[in-house]
Coordinates of C-alpha atoms and ligand atoms in Angstrom, one line a residue:
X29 CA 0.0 0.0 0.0
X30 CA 1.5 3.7 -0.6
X31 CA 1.8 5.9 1.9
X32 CA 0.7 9.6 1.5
X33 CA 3.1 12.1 2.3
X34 CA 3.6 15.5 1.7
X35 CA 3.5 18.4 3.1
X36 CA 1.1 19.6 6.8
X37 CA 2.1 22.4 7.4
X38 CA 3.9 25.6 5.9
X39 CA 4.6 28.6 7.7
X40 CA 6.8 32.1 6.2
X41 CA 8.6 34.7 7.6
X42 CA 10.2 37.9 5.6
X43 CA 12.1 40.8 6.9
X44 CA 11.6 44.0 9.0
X45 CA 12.0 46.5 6.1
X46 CA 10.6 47.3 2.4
X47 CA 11.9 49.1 -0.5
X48 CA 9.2 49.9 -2.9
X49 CA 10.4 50.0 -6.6
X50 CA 8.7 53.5 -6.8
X51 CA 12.2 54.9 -4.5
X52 CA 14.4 52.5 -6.5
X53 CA 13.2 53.9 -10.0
X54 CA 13.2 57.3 -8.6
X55 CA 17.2 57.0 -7.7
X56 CA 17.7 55.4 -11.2
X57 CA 15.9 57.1 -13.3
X58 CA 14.2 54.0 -14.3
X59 CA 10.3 54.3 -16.2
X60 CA 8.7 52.3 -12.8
X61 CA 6.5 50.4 -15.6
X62 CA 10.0 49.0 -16.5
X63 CA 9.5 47.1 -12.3
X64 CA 6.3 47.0 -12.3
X65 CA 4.9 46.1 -15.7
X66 CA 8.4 44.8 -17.5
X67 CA 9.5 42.7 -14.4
X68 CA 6.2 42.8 -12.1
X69 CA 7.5 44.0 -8.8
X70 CA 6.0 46.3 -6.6
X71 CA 8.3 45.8 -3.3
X72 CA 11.5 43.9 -2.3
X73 CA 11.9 42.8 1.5
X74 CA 14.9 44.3 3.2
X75 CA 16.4 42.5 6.3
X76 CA 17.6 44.9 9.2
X77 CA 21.2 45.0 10.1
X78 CA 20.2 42.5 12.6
X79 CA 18.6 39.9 10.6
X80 CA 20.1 37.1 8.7
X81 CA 18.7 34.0 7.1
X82 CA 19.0 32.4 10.6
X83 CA 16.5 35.0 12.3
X84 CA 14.2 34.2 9.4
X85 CA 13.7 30.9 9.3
X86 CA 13.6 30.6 13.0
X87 CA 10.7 33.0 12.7
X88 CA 8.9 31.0 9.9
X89 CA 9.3 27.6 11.9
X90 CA 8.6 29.0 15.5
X91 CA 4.9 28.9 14.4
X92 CA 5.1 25.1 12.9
X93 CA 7.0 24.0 16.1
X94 CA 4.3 26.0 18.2
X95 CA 1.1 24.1 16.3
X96 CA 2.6 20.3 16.2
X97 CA 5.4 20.2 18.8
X98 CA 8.5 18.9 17.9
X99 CA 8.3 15.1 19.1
X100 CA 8.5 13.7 16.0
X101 CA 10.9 15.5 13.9
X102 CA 14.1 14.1 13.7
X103 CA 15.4 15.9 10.9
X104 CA 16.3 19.3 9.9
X105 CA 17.1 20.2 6.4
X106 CA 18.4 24.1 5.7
X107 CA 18.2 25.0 2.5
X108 CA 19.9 28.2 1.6
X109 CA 22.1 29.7 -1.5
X110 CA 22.7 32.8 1.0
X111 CA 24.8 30.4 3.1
X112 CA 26.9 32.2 6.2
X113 CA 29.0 29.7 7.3
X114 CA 31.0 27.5 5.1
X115 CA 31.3 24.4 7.2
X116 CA 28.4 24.8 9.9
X117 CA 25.4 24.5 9.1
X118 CA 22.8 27.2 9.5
X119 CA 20.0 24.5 10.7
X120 CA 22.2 24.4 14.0
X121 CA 21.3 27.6 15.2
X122 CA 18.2 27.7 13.7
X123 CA 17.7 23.8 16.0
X124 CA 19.1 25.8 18.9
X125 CA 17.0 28.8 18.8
X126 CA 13.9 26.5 18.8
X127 CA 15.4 24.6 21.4
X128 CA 15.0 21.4 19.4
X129 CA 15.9 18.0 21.2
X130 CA 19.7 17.0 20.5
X131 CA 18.6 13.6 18.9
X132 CA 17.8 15.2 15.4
X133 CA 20.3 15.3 12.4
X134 CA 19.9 18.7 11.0
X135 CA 21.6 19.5 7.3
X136 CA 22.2 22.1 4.9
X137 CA 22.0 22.1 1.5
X138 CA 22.6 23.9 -1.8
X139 CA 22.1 24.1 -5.2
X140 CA 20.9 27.5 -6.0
X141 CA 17.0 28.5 -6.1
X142 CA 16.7 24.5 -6.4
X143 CA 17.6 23.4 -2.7
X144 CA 14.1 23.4 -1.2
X145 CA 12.5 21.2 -3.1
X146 CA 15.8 18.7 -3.0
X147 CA 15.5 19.0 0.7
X148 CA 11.6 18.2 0.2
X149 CA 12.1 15.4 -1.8
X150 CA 14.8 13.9 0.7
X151 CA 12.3 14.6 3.5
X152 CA 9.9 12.6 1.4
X153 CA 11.7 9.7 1.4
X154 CA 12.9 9.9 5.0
X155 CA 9.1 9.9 5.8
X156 CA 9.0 6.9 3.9
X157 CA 11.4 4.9 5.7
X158 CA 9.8 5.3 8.9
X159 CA 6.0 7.2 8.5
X160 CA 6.5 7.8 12.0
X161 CA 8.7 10.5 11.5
X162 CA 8.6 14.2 10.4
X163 CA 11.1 16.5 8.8
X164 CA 11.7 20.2 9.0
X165 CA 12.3 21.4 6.2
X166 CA 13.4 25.1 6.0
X167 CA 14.4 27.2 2.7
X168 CA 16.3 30.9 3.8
X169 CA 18.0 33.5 1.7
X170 CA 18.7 37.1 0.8
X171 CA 18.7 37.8 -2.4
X172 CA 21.4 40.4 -3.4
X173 CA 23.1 42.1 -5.9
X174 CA 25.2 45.1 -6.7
X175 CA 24.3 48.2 -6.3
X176 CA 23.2 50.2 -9.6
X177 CA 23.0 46.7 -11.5
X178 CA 20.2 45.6 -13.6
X179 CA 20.2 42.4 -11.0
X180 CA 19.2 45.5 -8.1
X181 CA 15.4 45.6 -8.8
X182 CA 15.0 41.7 -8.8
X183 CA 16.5 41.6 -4.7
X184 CA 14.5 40.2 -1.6
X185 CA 13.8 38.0 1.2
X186 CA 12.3 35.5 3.0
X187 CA 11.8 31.9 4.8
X188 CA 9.5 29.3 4.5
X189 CA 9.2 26.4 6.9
X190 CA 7.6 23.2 5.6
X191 CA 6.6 20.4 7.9
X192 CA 7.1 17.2 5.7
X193 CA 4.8 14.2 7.5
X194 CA 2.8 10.8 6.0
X195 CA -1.0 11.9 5.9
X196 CA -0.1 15.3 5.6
X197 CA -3.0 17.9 6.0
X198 CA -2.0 20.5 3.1
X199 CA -1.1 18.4 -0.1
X200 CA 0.2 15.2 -1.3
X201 CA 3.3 15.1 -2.9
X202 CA 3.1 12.6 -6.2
X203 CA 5.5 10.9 -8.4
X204 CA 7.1 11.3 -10.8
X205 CA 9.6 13.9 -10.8
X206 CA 10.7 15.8 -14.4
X207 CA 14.6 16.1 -13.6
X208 CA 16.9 18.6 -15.3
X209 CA 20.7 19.2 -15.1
X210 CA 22.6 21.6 -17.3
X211 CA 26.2 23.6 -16.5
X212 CA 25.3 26.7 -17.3
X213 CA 27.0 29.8 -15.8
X214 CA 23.5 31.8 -15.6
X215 CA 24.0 33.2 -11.5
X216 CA 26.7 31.9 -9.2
X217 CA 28.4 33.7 -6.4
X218 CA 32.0 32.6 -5.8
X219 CA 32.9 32.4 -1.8
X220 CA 34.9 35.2 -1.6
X221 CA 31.4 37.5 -3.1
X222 CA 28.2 38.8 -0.7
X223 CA 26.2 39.7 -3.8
X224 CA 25.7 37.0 -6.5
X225 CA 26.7 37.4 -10.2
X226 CA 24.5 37.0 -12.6
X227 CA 23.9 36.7 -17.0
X228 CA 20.6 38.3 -17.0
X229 CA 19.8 37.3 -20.3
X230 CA 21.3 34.0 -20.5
X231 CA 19.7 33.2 -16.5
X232 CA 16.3 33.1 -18.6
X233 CA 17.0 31.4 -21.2
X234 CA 18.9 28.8 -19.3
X235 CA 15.5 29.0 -16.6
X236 CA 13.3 28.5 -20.2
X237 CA 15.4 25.5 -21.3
X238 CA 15.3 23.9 -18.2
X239 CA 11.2 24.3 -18.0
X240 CA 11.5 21.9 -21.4
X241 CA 13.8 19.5 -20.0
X242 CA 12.2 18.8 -17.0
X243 CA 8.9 18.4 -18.7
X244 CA 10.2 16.5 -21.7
X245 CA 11.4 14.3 -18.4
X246 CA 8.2 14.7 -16.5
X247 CA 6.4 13.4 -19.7
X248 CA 8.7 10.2 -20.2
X249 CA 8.3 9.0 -16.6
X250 CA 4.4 9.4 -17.1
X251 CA 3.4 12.5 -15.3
X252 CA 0.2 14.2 -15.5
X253 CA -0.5 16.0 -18.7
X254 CA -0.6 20.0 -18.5
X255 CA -4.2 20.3 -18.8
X256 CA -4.6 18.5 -15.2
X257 CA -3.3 21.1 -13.2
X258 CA -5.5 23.6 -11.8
X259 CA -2.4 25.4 -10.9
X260 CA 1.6 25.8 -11.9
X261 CA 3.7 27.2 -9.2
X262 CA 6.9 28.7 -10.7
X263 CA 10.5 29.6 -9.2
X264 CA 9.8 33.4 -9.3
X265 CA 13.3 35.4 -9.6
X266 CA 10.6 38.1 -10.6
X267 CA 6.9 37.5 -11.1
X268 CA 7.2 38.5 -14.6
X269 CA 9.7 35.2 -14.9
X270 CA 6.4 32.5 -14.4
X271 CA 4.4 34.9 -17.4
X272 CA 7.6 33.8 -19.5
X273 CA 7.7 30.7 -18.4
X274 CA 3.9 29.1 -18.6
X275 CA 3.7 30.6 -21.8
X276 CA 6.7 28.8 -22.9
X277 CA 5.5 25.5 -22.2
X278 CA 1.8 26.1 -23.2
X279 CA 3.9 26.5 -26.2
X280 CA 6.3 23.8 -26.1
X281 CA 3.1 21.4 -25.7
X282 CA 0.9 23.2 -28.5
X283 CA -1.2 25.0 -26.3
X284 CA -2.8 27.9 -26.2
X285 CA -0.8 31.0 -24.6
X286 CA -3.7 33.7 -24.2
X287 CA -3.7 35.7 -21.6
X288 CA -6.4 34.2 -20.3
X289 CA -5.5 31.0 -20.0
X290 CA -1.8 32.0 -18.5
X291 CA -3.4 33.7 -16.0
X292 CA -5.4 31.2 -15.0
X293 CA -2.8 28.8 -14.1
X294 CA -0.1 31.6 -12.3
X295 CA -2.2 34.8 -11.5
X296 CA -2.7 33.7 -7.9
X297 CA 1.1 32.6 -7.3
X298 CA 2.3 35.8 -7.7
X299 CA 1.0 37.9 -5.0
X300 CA 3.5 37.4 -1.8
X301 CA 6.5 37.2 -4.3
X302 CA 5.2 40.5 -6.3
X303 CA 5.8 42.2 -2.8
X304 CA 9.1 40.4 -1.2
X305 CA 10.8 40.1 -4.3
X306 CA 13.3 37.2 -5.0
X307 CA 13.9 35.0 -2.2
X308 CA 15.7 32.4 -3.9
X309 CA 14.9 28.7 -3.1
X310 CA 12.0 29.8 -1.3
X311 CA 10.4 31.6 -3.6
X312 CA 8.0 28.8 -5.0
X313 CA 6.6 28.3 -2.3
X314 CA 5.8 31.5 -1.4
X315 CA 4.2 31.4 -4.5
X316 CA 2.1 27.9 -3.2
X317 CA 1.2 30.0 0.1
X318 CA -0.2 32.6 -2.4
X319 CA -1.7 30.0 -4.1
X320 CA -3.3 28.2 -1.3
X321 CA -4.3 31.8 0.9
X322 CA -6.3 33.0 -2.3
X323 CA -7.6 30.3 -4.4
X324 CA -11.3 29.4 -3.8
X325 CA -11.3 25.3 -2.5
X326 CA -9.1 23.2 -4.2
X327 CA -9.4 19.9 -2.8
X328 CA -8.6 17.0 -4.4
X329 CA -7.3 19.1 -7.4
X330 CA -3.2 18.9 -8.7
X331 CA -1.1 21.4 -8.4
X332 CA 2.4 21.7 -10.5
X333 CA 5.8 23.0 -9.2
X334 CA 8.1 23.9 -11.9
X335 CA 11.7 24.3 -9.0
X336 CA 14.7 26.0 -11.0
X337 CA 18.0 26.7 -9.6
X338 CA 20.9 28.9 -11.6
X339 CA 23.4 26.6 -12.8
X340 CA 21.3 25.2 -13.2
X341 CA 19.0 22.2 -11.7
X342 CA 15.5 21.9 -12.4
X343 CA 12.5 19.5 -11.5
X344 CA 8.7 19.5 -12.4
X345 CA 6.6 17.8 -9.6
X346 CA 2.9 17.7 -8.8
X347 CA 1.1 17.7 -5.4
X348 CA -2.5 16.9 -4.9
X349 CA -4.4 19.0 -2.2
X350 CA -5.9 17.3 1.0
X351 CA -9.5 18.1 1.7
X352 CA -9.5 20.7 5.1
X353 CA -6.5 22.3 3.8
X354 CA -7.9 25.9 4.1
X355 CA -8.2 24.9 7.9
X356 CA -4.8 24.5 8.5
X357 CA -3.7 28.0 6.4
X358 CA -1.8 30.7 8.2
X359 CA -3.5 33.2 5.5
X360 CA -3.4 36.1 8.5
X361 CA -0.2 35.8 9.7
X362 CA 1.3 35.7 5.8
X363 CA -0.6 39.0 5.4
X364 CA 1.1 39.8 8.5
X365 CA 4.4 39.0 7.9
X366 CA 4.3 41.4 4.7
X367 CA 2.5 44.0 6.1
X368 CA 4.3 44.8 9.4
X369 CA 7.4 45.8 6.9
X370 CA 8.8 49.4 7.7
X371 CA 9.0 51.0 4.6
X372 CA 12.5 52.2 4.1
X373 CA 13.8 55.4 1.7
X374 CA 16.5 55.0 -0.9
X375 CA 19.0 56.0 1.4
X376 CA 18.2 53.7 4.3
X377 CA 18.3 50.7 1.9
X378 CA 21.8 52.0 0.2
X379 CA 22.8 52.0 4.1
X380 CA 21.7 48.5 4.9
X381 CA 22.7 47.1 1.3
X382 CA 26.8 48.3 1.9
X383 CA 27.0 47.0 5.8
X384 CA 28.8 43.6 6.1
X385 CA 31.0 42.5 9.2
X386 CA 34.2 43.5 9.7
X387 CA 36.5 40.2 9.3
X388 CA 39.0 41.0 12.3
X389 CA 37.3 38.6 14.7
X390 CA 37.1 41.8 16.9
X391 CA 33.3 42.4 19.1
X392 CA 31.0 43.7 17.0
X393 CA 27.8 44.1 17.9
X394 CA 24.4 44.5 15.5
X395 CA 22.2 48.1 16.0
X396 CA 19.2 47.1 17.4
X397 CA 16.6 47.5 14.4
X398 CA 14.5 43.7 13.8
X399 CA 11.2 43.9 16.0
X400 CA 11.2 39.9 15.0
X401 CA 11.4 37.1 17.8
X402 CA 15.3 36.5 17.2
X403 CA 17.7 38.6 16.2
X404 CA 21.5 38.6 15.2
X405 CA 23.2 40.7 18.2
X406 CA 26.7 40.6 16.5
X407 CA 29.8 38.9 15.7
X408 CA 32.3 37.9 18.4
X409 CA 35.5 36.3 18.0
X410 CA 34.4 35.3 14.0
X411 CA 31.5 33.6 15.8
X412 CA 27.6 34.7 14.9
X413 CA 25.4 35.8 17.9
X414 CA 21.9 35.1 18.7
X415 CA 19.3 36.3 20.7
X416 CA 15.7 34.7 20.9
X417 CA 14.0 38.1 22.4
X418 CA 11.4 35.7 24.7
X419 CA 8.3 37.0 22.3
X420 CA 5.4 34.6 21.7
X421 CA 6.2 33.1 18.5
X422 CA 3.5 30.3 18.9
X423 CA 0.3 32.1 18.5
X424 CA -0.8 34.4 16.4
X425 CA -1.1 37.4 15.5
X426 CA 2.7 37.4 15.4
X427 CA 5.0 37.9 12.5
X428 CA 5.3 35.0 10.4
X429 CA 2.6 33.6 12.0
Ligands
CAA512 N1 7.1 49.6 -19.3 C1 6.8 48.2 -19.4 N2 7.8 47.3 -19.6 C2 9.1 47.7 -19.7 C3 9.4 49.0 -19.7 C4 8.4 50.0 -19.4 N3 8.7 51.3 -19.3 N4 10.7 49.1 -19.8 C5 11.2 47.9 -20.0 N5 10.2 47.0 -20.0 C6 10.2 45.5 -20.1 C7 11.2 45.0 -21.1 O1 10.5 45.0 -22.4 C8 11.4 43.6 -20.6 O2 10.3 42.8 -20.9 P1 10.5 41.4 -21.6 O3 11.5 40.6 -20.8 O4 9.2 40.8 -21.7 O5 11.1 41.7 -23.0 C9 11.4 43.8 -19.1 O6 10.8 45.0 -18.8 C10 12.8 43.8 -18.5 O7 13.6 44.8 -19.2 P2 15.1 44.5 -19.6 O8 15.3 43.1 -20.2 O9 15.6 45.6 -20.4 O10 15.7 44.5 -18.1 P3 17.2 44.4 -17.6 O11 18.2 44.3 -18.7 O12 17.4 45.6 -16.7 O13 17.2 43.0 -16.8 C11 16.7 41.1 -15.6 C12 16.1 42.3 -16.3 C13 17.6 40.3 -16.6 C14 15.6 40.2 -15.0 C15 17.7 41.6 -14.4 O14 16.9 42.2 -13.5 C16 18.5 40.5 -13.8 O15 19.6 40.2 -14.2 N6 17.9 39.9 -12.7 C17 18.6 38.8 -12.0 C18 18.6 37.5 -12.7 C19 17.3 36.8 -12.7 O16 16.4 37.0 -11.9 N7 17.1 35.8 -13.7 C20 16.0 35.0 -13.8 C21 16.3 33.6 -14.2 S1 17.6 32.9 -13.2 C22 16.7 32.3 -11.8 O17 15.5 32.2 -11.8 C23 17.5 32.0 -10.6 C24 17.4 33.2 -9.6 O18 16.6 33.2 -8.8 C25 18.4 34.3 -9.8

């Protein structure tokens, strides 16, 4: 008999400050249709001097930790491109900050925007080895680049926590997979980089080549045909990136590519990423939580993920929803999370965008700026510090849930 696993629960967390594209194209002298029209983004989150991808996901998974306890999970997966260690993994503060038990194996993992739904699919078949067990999986990142660079506008941030259990109470996760690897030097940042590189151009075309492959794939190991899915969640770089992409494969398969029908399948994916921006390997599913917050019931129908990561890997999966779902949905305390952003000027993002540690292994601490749960309080000795502020992260209202 197979077991149905999946994923229960799924929580985010973004950070304490906003740019709106409006200050951006004002400094640049950009048309804003160019943002929000050409590339579809209103907003990009900006994390305070004392946030990190550690503060986030230990907001988004305070909540998940709060509703189901943490009894069962025995393993962590971090996912994260915006990596700040290179031999620790980020999951370890993350498991100490949540004051998980010490008999879990906690992980991180990498391979660009990709890594959360590797870590999902290695949750899945953890679950399956013993359907007793439950896995954390958590996807963090900052998306940055230059200053002044065309990369600039398509910046953000966020976590998402997903709770990976058999019987889950959001959606199934089916087989197959499409699978898709290319080298391709598309976006990479080399160790000795904070902000990523990137071939703007060539990063869509290698995203577009890798929505064919992993369908082509997807299509040889039986999958669903397009027409089954009631929805197509896309890695969004930039919302404007799914547009370009469903229309590419409605395409590629001979379908259709009106408006109409493209919107159909992506228009409610976009609406947390349109506003946080890129947050790397969590952006898809941000785009399932807008998905899922929005769309009227959609139980028992499929949804398909289309998961790119520069470099590039790629997989098409589909995930069936579980009736309930909408009972389980942290719809408020996404709103929350987006909403409770300060909204920052030009100059106050310039500011945050050109701090990074000193590398002396000297004291230094963060200013205090994050009104989150946890917070980054400095660097000491070359070591990250932490502070969990003692606010209710269980119960809403609450950011990130
Ligand atoms: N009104 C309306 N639309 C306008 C406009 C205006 N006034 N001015 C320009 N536009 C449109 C352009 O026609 C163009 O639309 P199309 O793509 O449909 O032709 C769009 O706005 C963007 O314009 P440009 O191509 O001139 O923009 P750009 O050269 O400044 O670069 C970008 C855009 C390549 C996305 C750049 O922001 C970038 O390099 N971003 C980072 C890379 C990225 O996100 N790549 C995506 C795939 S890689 C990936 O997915 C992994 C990842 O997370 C990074």
């Amino acid at each position: 008999m197979s077991i149905s696993i999946g994923i229960h629960d799924l929580s985010f967390a973004t950070a304490e400050f906003v740019l709106p594209h409006t200050a951006l194209a004002a400094h640049n002298g950009t048309d804003i249709g160019k943002y929000h029209v050409g590339i579809g983004q209103e907003s990009m989150s900006v994390p305070a001097a004392d946030e990190d991808i550690v503060t986030m996901a230990a907001t988004a998974a305070a909540p998940v930790i709060a509703r189901h306890g943490a009894d069962r999970i025995r393993t962590v997966v971090f996912a994260t491109e915006s990596s700040i260690d290179q031999a620790k993994s980020a999951g370890v503060y993350v498991h100490s900050l949540l004051g998980l038990p010490s008999s879990t194996r906690v992980v991180e993992l990498k391979q660009a925007c990709y890594g959360a739904t590797a870590a999902l699919q290695f949750a899945i078949g953890l679950v399956h080895r013993d359907p007793a067990q439950q896995v954390l999986v958590i996807a963090s990142d900052v998306s940055k680049y230059d200053l002044d660079s065309p990369g600039e506008a398509t910046q953000g941030a966020a976590a998402v926590a997903i709770l990976v259990s058999a019987d889950p109470a959001l959606l199934r996760v089916e087989d197959p997979s499409g699978l898709f690897t290319a080298d391709v030097m598309d976006f990479w940042r080399p160790n000795y980089r904070d902000s990523a590189l990137v071939d703007g151009q060539e990063s869509i075309n290698a995203y577009l080549q890798a929505v064919e492959g992993t369908w082509k794939d997807y299509t040889e190991q039986d999958g669903r045909t397009l027409g089954e899915f009631a929805a197509i969640c896309y890695h969004q770089p930039f919302t404007k990136m799914a547009y370009k992409a469903h229309r590419h494969l409605l395409n590629h398969c001979g379908h259709d590519t009106g408006k109409e029908t493209v919107a159909e399948a992506i228009g409610l994916t976009t609406a947390y990423n349109s506003v946080v921006g890129n947050s790397y390997t969590a952006s898809v599913y941000l785009a399932l939580a807008a998905l899922l917050d929005q769309a009227e019931d959609l139980t028992g129908q499929s949804v398909g993920f289309l998961s790119y990561g520069s470099g590039s890997v790629a997989e098409f999966f589909s995930a069936s929803v579980v009736a309930d779902y909408r009972e389980h949905l942290r719809t408020k305390e996404n709103l929350q999370a987006i909403d409770r952003r300060e909204v920052l000027d030009y100059a106050g993002y310039r500011a945050l965008h050109e701090r990074s540690f000193p590398t002396d292994g000297g004291e230094h601490p963060t200013p205090a700026q994050t009104t989150g749960p946890f917070r980054l309080a400095g660097l000491s000795g070359h070591k990250r510090i932490y502070e969990d502020r003692g606010e209710p992260t269980g119960a809403p209202p609450g950011p990130g849930g």
